mmCIF file of C-alpha atoms in Angstrom:
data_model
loop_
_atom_site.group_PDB
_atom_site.id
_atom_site.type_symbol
_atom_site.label_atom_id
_atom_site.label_comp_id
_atom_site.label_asym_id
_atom_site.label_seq_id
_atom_site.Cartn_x
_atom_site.Cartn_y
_atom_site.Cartn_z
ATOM 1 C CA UNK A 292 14.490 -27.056 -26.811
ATOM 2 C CA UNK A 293 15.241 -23.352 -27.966
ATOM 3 C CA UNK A 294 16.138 -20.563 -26.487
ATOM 4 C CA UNK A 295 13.224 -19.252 -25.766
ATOM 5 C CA UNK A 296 11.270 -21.967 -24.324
ATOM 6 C CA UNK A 297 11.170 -21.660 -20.555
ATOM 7 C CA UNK A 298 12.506 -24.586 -18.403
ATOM 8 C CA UNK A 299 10.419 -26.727 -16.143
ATOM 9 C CA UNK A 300 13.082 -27.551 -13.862
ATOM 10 C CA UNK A 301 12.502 -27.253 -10.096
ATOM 11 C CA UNK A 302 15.363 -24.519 -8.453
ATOM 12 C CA UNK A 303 16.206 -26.230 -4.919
ATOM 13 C CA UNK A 304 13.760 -28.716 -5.168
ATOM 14 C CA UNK A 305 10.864 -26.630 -5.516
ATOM 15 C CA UNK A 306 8.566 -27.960 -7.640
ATOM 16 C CA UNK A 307 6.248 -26.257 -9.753
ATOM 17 C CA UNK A 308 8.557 -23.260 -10.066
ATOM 18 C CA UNK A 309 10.612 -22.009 -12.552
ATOM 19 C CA UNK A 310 14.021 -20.809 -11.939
ATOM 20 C CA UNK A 311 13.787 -17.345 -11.896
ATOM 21 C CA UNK A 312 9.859 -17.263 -11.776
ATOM 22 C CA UNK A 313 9.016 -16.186 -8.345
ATOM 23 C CA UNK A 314 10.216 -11.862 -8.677
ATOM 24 C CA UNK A 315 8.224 -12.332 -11.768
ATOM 25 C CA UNK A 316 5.222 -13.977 -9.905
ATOM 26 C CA UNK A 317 5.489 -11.255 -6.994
ATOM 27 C CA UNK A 318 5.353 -8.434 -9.470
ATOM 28 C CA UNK A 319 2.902 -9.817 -11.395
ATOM 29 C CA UNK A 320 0.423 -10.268 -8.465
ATOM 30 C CA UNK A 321 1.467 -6.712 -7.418
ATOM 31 C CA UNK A 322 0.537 -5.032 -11.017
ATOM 32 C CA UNK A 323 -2.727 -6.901 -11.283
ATOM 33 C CA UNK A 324 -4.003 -5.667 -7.510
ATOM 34 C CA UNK A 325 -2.844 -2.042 -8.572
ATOM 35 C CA UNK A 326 -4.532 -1.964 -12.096
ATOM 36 C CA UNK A 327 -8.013 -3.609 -10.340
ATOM 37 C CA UNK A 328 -7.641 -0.971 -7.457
ATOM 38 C CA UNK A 329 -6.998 1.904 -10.335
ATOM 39 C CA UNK A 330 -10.571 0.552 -11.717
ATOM 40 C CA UNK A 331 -11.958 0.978 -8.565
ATOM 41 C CA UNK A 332 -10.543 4.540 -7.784
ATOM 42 C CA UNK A 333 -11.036 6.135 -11.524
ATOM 43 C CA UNK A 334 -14.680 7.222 -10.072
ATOM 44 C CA UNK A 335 -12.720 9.589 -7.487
ATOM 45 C CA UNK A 336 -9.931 10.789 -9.750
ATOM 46 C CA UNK A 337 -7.337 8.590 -7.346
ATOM 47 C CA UNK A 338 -4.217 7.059 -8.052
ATOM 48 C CA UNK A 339 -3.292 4.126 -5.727
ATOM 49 C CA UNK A 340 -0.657 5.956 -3.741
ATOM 50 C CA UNK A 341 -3.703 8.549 -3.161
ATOM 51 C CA UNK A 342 -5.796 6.173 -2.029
ATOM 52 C CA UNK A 343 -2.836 4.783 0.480
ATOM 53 C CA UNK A 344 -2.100 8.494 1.982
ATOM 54 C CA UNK A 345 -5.828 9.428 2.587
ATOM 55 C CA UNK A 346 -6.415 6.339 4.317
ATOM 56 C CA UNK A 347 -3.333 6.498 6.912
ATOM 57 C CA UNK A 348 -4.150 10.103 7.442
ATOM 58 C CA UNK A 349 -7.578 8.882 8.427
ATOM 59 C CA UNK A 350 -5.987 6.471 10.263
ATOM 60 C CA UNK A 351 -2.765 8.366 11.999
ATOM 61 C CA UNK A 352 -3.438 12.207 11.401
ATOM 62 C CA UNK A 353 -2.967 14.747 11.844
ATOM 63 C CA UNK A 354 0.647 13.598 11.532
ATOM 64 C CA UNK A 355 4.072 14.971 9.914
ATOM 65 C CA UNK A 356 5.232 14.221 6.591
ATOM 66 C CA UNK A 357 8.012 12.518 8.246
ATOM 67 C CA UNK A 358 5.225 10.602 10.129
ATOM 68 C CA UNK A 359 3.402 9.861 6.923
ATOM 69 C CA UNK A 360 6.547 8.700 5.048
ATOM 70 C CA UNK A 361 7.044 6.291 8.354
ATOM 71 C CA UNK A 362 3.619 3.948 7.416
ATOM 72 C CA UNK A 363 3.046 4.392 3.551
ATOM 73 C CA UNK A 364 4.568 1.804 0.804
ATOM 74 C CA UNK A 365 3.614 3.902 -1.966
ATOM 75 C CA UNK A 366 6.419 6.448 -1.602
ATOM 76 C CA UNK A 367 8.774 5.739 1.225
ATOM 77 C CA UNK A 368 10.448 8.532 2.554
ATOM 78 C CA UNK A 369 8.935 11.448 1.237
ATOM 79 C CA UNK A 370 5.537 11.936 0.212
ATOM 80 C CA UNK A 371 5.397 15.031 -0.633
ATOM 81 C CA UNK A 372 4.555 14.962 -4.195
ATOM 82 C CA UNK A 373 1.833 13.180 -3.508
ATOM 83 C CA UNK A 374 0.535 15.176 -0.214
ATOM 84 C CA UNK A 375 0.848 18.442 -2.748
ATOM 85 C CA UNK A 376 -1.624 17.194 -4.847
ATOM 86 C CA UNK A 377 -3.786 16.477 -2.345
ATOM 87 C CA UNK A 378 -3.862 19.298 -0.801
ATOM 88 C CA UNK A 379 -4.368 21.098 -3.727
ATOM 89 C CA UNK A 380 -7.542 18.587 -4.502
ATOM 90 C CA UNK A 381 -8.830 19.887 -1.358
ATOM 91 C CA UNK A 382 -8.484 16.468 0.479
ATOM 92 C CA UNK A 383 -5.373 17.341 2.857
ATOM 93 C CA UNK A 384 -4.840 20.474 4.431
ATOM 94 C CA UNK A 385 -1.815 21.614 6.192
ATOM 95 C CA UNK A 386 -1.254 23.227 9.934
ATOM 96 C CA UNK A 387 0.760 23.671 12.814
ATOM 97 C CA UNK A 388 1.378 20.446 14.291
ATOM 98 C CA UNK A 389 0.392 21.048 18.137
ATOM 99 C CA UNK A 390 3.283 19.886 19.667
ATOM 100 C CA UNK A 391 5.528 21.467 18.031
ATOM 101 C CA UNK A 392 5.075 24.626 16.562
ATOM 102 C CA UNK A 393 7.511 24.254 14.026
ATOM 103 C CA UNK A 394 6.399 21.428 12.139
ATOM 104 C CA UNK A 395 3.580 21.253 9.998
ATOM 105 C CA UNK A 396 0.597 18.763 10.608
ATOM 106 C CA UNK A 397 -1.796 17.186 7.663
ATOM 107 C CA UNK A 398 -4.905 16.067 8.638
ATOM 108 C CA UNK A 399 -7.889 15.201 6.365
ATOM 109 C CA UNK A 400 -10.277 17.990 5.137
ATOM 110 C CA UNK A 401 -14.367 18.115 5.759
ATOM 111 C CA UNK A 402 -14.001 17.246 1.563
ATOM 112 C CA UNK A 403 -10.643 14.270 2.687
ATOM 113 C CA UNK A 404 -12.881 12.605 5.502
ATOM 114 C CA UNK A 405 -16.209 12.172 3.088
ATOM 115 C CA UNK A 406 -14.239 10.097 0.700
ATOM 116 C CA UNK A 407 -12.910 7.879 3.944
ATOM 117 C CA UNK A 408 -16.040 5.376 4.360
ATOM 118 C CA UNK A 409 -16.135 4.791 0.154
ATOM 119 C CA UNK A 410 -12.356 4.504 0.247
ATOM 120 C CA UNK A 411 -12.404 1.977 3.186
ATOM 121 C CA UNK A 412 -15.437 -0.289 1.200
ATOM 122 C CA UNK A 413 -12.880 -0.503 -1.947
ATOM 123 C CA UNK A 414 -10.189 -1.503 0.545
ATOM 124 C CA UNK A 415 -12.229 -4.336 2.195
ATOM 125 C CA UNK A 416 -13.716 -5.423 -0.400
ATOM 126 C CA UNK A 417 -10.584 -5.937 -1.824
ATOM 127 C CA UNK A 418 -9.035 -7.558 0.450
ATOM 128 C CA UNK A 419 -11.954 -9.922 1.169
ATOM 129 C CA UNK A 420 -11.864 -10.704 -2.737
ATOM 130 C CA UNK A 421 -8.137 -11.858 -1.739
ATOM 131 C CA UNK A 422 -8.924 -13.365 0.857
ATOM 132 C CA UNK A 423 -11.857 -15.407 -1.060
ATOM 133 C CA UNK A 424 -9.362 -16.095 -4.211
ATOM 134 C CA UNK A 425 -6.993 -18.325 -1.504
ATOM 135 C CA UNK A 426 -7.980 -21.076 1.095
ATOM 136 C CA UNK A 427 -7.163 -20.513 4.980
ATOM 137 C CA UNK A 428 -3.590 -21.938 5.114
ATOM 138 C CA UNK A 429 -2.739 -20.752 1.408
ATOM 139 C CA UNK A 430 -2.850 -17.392 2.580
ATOM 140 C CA UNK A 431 -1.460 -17.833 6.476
ATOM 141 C CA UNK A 432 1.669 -19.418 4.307
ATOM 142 C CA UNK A 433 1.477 -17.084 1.943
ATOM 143 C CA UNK A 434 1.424 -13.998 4.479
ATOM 144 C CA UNK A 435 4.113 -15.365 6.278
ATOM 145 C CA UNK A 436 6.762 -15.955 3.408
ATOM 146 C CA UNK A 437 6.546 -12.383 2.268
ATOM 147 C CA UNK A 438 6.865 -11.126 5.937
ATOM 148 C CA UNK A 439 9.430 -13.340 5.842
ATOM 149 C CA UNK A 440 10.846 -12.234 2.932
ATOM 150 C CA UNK A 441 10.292 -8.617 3.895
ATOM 151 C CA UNK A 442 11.981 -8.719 7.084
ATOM 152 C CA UNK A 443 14.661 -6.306 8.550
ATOM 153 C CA UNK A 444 13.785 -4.369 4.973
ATOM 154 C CA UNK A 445 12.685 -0.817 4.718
ATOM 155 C CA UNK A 446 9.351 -1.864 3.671
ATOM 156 C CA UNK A 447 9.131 -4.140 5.872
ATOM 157 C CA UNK A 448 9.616 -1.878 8.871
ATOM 158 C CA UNK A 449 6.991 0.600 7.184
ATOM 159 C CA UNK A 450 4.481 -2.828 7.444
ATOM 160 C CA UNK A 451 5.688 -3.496 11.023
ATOM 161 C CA UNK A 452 4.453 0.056 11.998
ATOM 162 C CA UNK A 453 1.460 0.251 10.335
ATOM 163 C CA UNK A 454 0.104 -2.880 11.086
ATOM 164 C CA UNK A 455 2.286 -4.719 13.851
ATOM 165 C CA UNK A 456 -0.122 -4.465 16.628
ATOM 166 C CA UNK A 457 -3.092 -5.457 14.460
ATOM 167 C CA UNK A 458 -2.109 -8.617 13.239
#
């Protein structure tokens, strides 16, 4: 055996997996979803992250950018890159939040809320493709080691708030 030929051998027993496979197999999994969701978006001049922020805005808003950065993956902690563009696009405004007249709210444009029901079809059907791709306990086990895995983590807490109550 050279070198360069990967090992079979099971890490703790687990069989089927080589040692140092699973970051690879997690990022891997991660890429592929993004580049089919890119497909998906390239009709509405999207990225993923995008696609992510219009949706909680539809979801939460109007909200603060601290608020936003509180229940997105794509950028945690500050958005604002991202919100920029969209706002220039036309897609997120920005005004006084109405609690607090200090801080500014986004909320979703007339132009922002249109996109919301074509958005939300590429998000369901992409999960349901997921969902299709695993059986019932594949994906129950599956769901639970990375919430598992994600626990007490900064991402993890962003997941917690977004969907904790839902699941």
């Amino acid at each position: 055996m050279t070198d360069a030929e990967p090992t079979t051998a099971a890490p703790d027993g687990v069989p089927g997996l080589a040692p140092l496979e699973l970051r690879y197999l997690v990022l891997a999994a991660q890429r592929e979803g993004n580049r089919a969701l890119g497909r998906r978006l390239e009709p509405f001049g999207l990225t993923s992250s995008q696609f992510e922020i219009v949706l909680v805005l539809a979801e939460y808003g109007p909200i603060t950018l601290k608020e936003l950065g509180e229940l997105i993956v794509c950028e945690v902690g500050s958005p604002s890159r991202i919100v920029d563009t969209l706002v220039r696009r036309g897609f997120v405004e920005r005004s006084t939040h109405a609690s607090d007249r200090r801080a500014v709210a986004l909320q979703l444009t007339v132009a922002g809320k249109a996109l919301v029901p074509q958005l939300r079809e590429i998000e369901r059907s992409t999960d349901e493709r997921a969902r299709a791709e695993l059986d019932h306990a594949d994906l129950t086990g599956l769901a639970n080691a990375l919430r598992q895995y994600l626990d007490g983590s900064e991402y993890g807490q962003v997941l917690d708030r977004r969907f904790g109550a839902g699941r």
